[in-house]
Amino acid sequence: MIEPYYADDSVTIYCADALEALPTIAAGSVHAVVTDPPYVIGAVSAGNMASKSGGWADMMNSALWFATWYRQADRVLKHTGSLWTFANWRTIPVVMRAAIDAGLPVTSLLIWDKEWIGPGGTQGLRPSYEVVALLAKPGFAIPERGVPDVWRHKVGSYKPTGHPAEKPVGLVRRILRTAAIPPGGLVVDPFLGSGTTALAAASLGLRCIGIEAEERWCELAASRLAQGALFADEVAS
Ligand SMILES: C[S@@+](CC[C@H](N)C(=O)[O-])C[C@H]1O[C@@H](n2cnc3c(N)ncnc32)[C@H](O)[C@@H]1O
């Protein structure tokens, strides 16, 4: 039994490893898993393909880890549930491989146009997007059939929290609304970071279980939740 680090009427945070905490969540109890995992592709992400730990073997190792928590996501999700997971172009092969291993198919790749262009190099183009893979359970359905797969949403938040991978609350709210979770439905984020998914869920009248391994980010998430109200740009989407 893992003691909650934080709990209020709608949000519970566990300061724990996702692979320890996910198995404690009841099977078939969750409407959506919305998360932004560490990419853990080691030397590949650092661009050093010549390194011993780089290349395809490195990618396959991380695919094993991804498949392990995808299986847990599959177990906790309802038959009508969905998993939305942030990624970038380098992690797509890992996401695809892990999805096949876990038996949870990727049914869309959402392009998030960050309306901001990062620094370039001589061998690559300047990055301006990230992706969110949608993995759907057999009974999942998006009621509004016209939702496109490219979304524009400013990367910056009104008041940055200090977490290096913080995502915009408004973007996550849009994901939660698209996933058509019923009022009071349960969302899980196994890699909570600064608490963005929990804030977005609570602001929409949903419940959220967040798991985060590092105490400093649990503390940050708890203090964001305790502050309550969202800024106008966090609500807009
Ligand atoms: C990409 S960040 C998430 C950022 C978040 N979306 C936000 O808006 O702040 C991934 C988080 O996963 C946490 N993490 C890494 N490995 C973990 C594990 N095995 N179990 C739980 N959390 C983990 C990291 O500490 C980090 O805060």
CSV table of C-alpha atoms in Angstrom, one decimal, residues 4-237:
chain,number,residue,atom,x,y,z
A,4,PRO,CA,-0.7,9.3,-1.0
A,5,TYR,CA,1.7,12.3,-1.0
A,6,TYR,CA,-1.2,14.6,-1.7
A,7,ALA,CA,-5.0,14.2,-1.8
A,8,ASP,CA,-7.9,16.5,-2.2
A,9,ASP,CA,-11.5,15.9,-3.5
A,10,SER,CA,-10.5,15.2,-7.0
A,11,VAL,CA,-6.7,14.6,-7.1
A,12,THR,CA,-4.4,12.0,-5.5
A,13,ILE,CA,-0.6,12.1,-6.0
A,14,TYR,CA,1.7,9.2,-5.3
A,15,CYS,CA,5.4,9.9,-5.0
A,16,ALA,CA,6.5,6.6,-6.4
A,17,ASP,CA,7.9,4.7,-9.4
A,18,ALA,CA,5.1,4.3,-12.0
A,19,LEU,CA,5.8,0.6,-12.3
A,20,GLU,CA,5.2,0.2,-8.6
A,21,ALA,CA,2.1,2.4,-8.3
A,22,LEU,CA,0.2,1.5,-11.5
A,23,PRO,CA,-0.4,-2.1,-10.4
A,24,THR,CA,-2.2,-0.8,-7.3
A,25,ILE,CA,-4.9,0.8,-9.4
A,26,ALA,CA,-8.0,-1.3,-10.0
A,27,ALA,CA,-8.4,-3.0,-13.4
A,28,GLY,CA,-10.9,-1.3,-15.7
A,29,SER,CA,-11.4,1.7,-13.5
A,30,VAL,CA,-9.8,4.5,-15.6
A,31,HIS,CA,-11.4,6.5,-18.4
A,32,ALA,CA,-8.1,7.9,-19.8
A,33,VAL,CA,-4.4,7.7,-19.2
A,34,VAL,CA,-2.8,11.1,-20.3
A,35,THR,CA,0.9,11.4,-19.8
A,36,ASP,CA,4.2,12.7,-20.9
A,37,PRO,CA,6.8,10.1,-20.1
A,38,PRO,CA,10.6,10.4,-19.9
A,39,TYR,CA,11.9,9.5,-23.4
A,40,VAL,CA,14.8,7.3,-22.0
A,41,ILE,CA,16.5,6.7,-25.3
A,42,GLY,CA,19.9,7.5,-23.9
A,43,ALA,CA,22.6,8.1,-26.4
A,44,VAL,CA,20.2,8.2,-29.3
A,45,SER,CA,18.5,11.3,-27.9
A,46,ALA,CA,21.9,12.8,-27.3
A,47,GLY,CA,22.7,12.3,-30.9
A,48,ASN,CA,25.6,10.0,-30.3
A,49,MET,CA,24.8,7.0,-32.6
A,50,ALA,CA,28.3,5.7,-32.4
A,51,SER,CA,28.1,5.1,-28.7
A,52,LYS,CA,27.8,1.6,-27.4
A,53,SER,CA,24.5,2.4,-25.8
A,54,GLY,CA,23.2,4.2,-28.8
A,55,GLY,CA,21.4,3.0,-31.9
A,56,TRP,CA,18.7,0.4,-32.3
A,57,ALA,CA,19.6,-1.7,-29.2
A,58,ASP,CA,19.1,1.3,-27.1
A,59,MET,CA,15.7,2.0,-28.7
A,60,MET,CA,14.7,-1.6,-28.1
A,61,ASN,CA,15.6,-1.5,-24.4
A,62,SER,CA,13.4,1.5,-23.9
A,63,ALA,CA,10.6,-0.1,-25.9
A,64,LEU,CA,10.6,-2.9,-23.3
A,65,TRP,CA,10.1,-0.4,-20.5
A,66,PHE,CA,7.5,1.5,-22.5
A,67,ALA,CA,5.6,-1.8,-23.2
A,68,THR,CA,5.7,-2.6,-19.5
A,69,TRP,CA,3.8,0.5,-18.5
A,70,TYR,CA,1.6,0.5,-21.6
A,71,ARG,CA,0.4,-3.0,-20.4
A,72,GLN,CA,-0.4,-1.5,-17.1
A,73,ALA,CA,-2.3,1.3,-18.8
A,74,ASP,CA,-4.2,-1.2,-20.9
A,75,ARG,CA,-5.1,-3.1,-17.7
A,76,VAL,CA,-6.4,-0.1,-15.7
A,77,LEU,CA,-8.3,1.4,-18.6
A,78,LYS,CA,-12.0,0.7,-19.2
A,79,HIS,CA,-13.0,-1.0,-22.4
A,80,THR,CA,-13.9,2.5,-23.7
A,81,GLY,CA,-10.7,4.1,-22.5
A,82,SER,CA,-7.7,5.7,-24.3
A,83,LEU,CA,-4.0,6.4,-23.7
A,84,TRP,CA,-2.6,9.8,-24.9
A,85,THR,CA,1.1,9.9,-24.6
A,86,PHE,CA,3.5,12.8,-25.6
A,87,ALA,CA,6.5,11.9,-27.7
A,88,ASN,CA,8.8,13.3,-30.3
A,89,TRP,CA,9.9,12.1,-33.7
A,90,ARG,CA,12.9,10.2,-32.2
A,91,THR,CA,10.6,8.2,-29.9
A,92,ILE,CA,8.0,7.2,-32.5
A,93,PRO,CA,9.7,3.8,-33.3
A,94,VAL,CA,9.8,3.0,-29.6
A,95,VAL,CA,6.1,4.0,-29.2
A,96,MET,CA,5.0,1.9,-32.2
A,97,ARG,CA,7.1,-1.2,-31.0
A,98,ALA,CA,5.8,-0.9,-27.4
A,99,ALA,CA,2.2,-0.5,-28.6
A,100,ILE,CA,2.4,-3.7,-30.6
A,101,ASP,CA,3.9,-5.5,-27.7
A,102,ALA,CA,1.2,-4.3,-25.3
A,103,GLY,CA,-1.6,-5.0,-27.8
A,104,LEU,CA,-2.8,-1.4,-27.6
A,105,PRO,CA,-2.9,0.0,-31.1
A,106,VAL,CA,-1.9,3.6,-32.1
A,107,THR,CA,-4.9,5.0,-33.8
A,108,SER,CA,-3.7,8.6,-34.3
A,109,LEU,CA,-0.6,10.7,-34.1
A,110,LEU,CA,-1.5,14.2,-33.0
A,111,ILE,CA,0.9,16.9,-34.1
A,112,TRP,CA,1.3,19.7,-31.6
A,113,ASP,CA,2.4,22.8,-33.4
A,114,LYS,CA,4.1,24.7,-30.6
A,115,GLU,CA,3.9,28.1,-32.4
A,116,TRP,CA,7.5,28.5,-31.5
A,117,ILE,CA,10.6,27.4,-33.4
A,118,GLY,CA,13.6,25.9,-31.6
A,119,PRO,CA,17.3,26.4,-32.5
A,120,GLY,CA,18.5,24.6,-35.7
A,121,GLY,CA,21.7,22.9,-36.7
A,122,THR,CA,23.5,22.2,-39.9
A,123,GLN,CA,22.1,18.6,-40.2
A,124,GLY,CA,18.5,19.1,-39.2
A,125,LEU,CA,15.5,21.4,-39.5
A,126,ARG,CA,14.4,23.8,-36.7
A,127,PRO,CA,12.0,21.9,-34.5
A,128,SER,CA,8.5,23.4,-34.1
A,129,TYR,CA,6.3,20.5,-33.1
A,130,GLU,CA,5.9,17.5,-30.7
A,131,VAL,CA,3.5,14.6,-31.1
A,132,VAL,CA,0.9,12.9,-28.9
A,133,ALA,CA,0.2,9.3,-29.7
A,134,LEU,CA,-3.4,8.1,-29.2
A,135,LEU,CA,-3.7,4.4,-28.3
A,136,ALA,CA,-7.3,3.3,-28.1
A,137,LYS,CA,-9.1,0.5,-26.4
A,138,PRO,CA,-11.6,-1.4,-28.6
A,139,GLY,CA,-14.7,0.5,-27.3
A,140,PHE,CA,-13.1,4.0,-27.4
A,141,ALA,CA,-15.0,6.6,-29.5
A,142,ILE,CA,-14.5,10.3,-30.1
A,143,PRO,CA,-18.1,11.7,-30.3
A,144,GLU,CA,-17.1,14.8,-32.3
A,145,ARG,CA,-15.9,13.2,-35.5
A,146,GLY,CA,-14.4,16.3,-37.1
A,147,VAL,CA,-11.4,16.8,-34.7
A,148,PRO,CA,-8.2,17.2,-36.9
A,149,ASP,CA,-4.8,15.8,-36.0
A,150,VAL,CA,-2.8,19.0,-36.0
A,151,TRP,CA,-3.3,21.4,-33.1
A,152,ARG,CA,-1.7,24.8,-32.6
A,153,HIS,CA,-1.1,25.7,-29.0
A,154,LYS,CA,1.6,28.0,-27.6
A,155,VAL,CA,4.3,26.2,-25.8
A,156,GLY,CA,4.9,28.8,-23.1
A,157,SER,CA,2.8,29.0,-19.9
A,158,TYR,CA,1.6,32.2,-18.3
A,159,LYS,CA,3.8,31.5,-15.3
A,160,PRO,CA,6.4,28.8,-15.9
A,161,THR,CA,6.8,26.4,-12.9
A,162,GLY,CA,10.4,25.5,-13.3
A,163,HIS,CA,9.8,21.9,-14.4
A,164,PRO,CA,11.9,21.5,-17.6
A,165,ALA,CA,9.2,19.5,-19.5
A,166,GLU,CA,6.1,21.4,-18.4
A,167,LYS,CA,3.2,21.1,-20.9
A,168,PRO,CA,0.5,23.7,-21.4
A,169,VAL,CA,-2.6,23.1,-19.2
A,170,GLY,CA,-4.9,24.3,-22.0
A,171,LEU,CA,-3.5,21.6,-24.4
A,172,VAL,CA,-4.1,18.9,-21.9
A,173,ARG,CA,-7.6,20.2,-21.2
A,174,ARG,CA,-8.3,19.9,-25.0
A,175,ILE,CA,-7.0,16.3,-24.9
A,176,LEU,CA,-9.3,15.5,-22.0
A,177,ARG,CA,-12.3,17.1,-23.7
A,178,THR,CA,-11.6,15.3,-26.9
A,179,ALA,CA,-11.4,12.0,-25.0
A,180,ALA,CA,-15.0,12.6,-23.9
A,181,ILE,CA,-14.6,11.5,-20.3
A,182,PRO,CA,-17.9,11.6,-18.4
A,183,PRO,CA,-18.3,14.1,-15.5
A,184,GLY,CA,-16.3,12.8,-12.5
A,185,GLY,CA,-14.5,10.3,-14.7
A,186,LEU,CA,-11.0,9.1,-13.7
A,187,VAL,CA,-7.8,10.2,-15.4
A,188,VAL,CA,-4.3,8.7,-14.6
A,189,ASP,CA,-1.0,10.4,-15.3
A,190,PRO,CA,1.9,8.0,-14.3
A,191,PHE,CA,4.6,10.6,-15.0
A,192,LEU,CA,2.9,13.7,-13.5
A,193,GLY,CA,5.9,16.1,-13.4
A,194,SER,CA,4.7,19.5,-12.3
A,195,GLY,CA,1.0,18.4,-12.1
A,196,THR,CA,-0.3,19.7,-15.4
A,197,THR,CA,-2.7,16.7,-16.1
A,198,ALA,CA,-4.1,16.9,-12.6
A,199,LEU,CA,-4.7,20.6,-12.9
A,200,ALA,CA,-6.4,20.2,-16.3
A,201,ALA,CA,-8.5,17.3,-15.0
A,202,ALA,CA,-9.6,19.1,-11.8
A,203,SER,CA,-10.6,22.2,-13.8
A,204,LEU,CA,-12.9,20.0,-15.9
A,205,GLY,CA,-14.6,18.3,-13.0
A,206,LEU,CA,-12.7,15.1,-13.4
A,207,ARG,CA,-10.7,13.0,-10.9
A,208,CYS,CA,-7.0,12.3,-11.3
A,209,ILE,CA,-4.4,9.9,-9.9
A,210,GLY,CA,-0.9,11.3,-10.6
A,211,ILE,CA,2.3,9.3,-10.0
A,212,GLU,CA,5.7,11.1,-9.9
A,213,ALA,CA,9.0,9.6,-8.9
A,214,GLU,CA,10.8,12.8,-7.7
A,215,GLU,CA,9.6,14.4,-4.5
A,216,ARG,CA,10.5,17.9,-5.7
A,217,TRP,CA,8.0,17.6,-8.6
A,218,CYS,CA,5.4,16.1,-6.3
A,219,GLU,CA,5.8,19.1,-4.1
A,220,LEU,CA,5.5,21.5,-7.0
A,221,ALA,CA,2.4,19.7,-8.3
A,222,ALA,CA,0.8,19.8,-4.9
A,223,SER,CA,1.4,23.5,-4.5
A,224,ARG,CA,0.0,24.2,-8.0
A,225,LEU,CA,-3.1,22.3,-7.1
A,226,ALA,CA,-3.4,24.0,-3.7
A,227,GLN,CA,-3.4,27.4,-5.6
A,228,GLY,CA,-6.4,26.2,-7.5
A,229,ALA,CA,-7.5,28.7,-10.2
A,230,LEU,CA,-6.1,28.6,-13.7
A,231,PHE,CA,-4.9,31.6,-15.7
A,232,ALA,CA,-6.9,32.7,-18.7
A,233,ASP,CA,-4.3,31.4,-21.2
A,234,GLU,CA,-4.3,28.0,-19.6
A,235,VAL,CA,-8.1,27.7,-20.1
A,236,ALA,CA,-8.0,28.9,-23.7
A,237,SER,CA,-7.4,26.4,-26.5
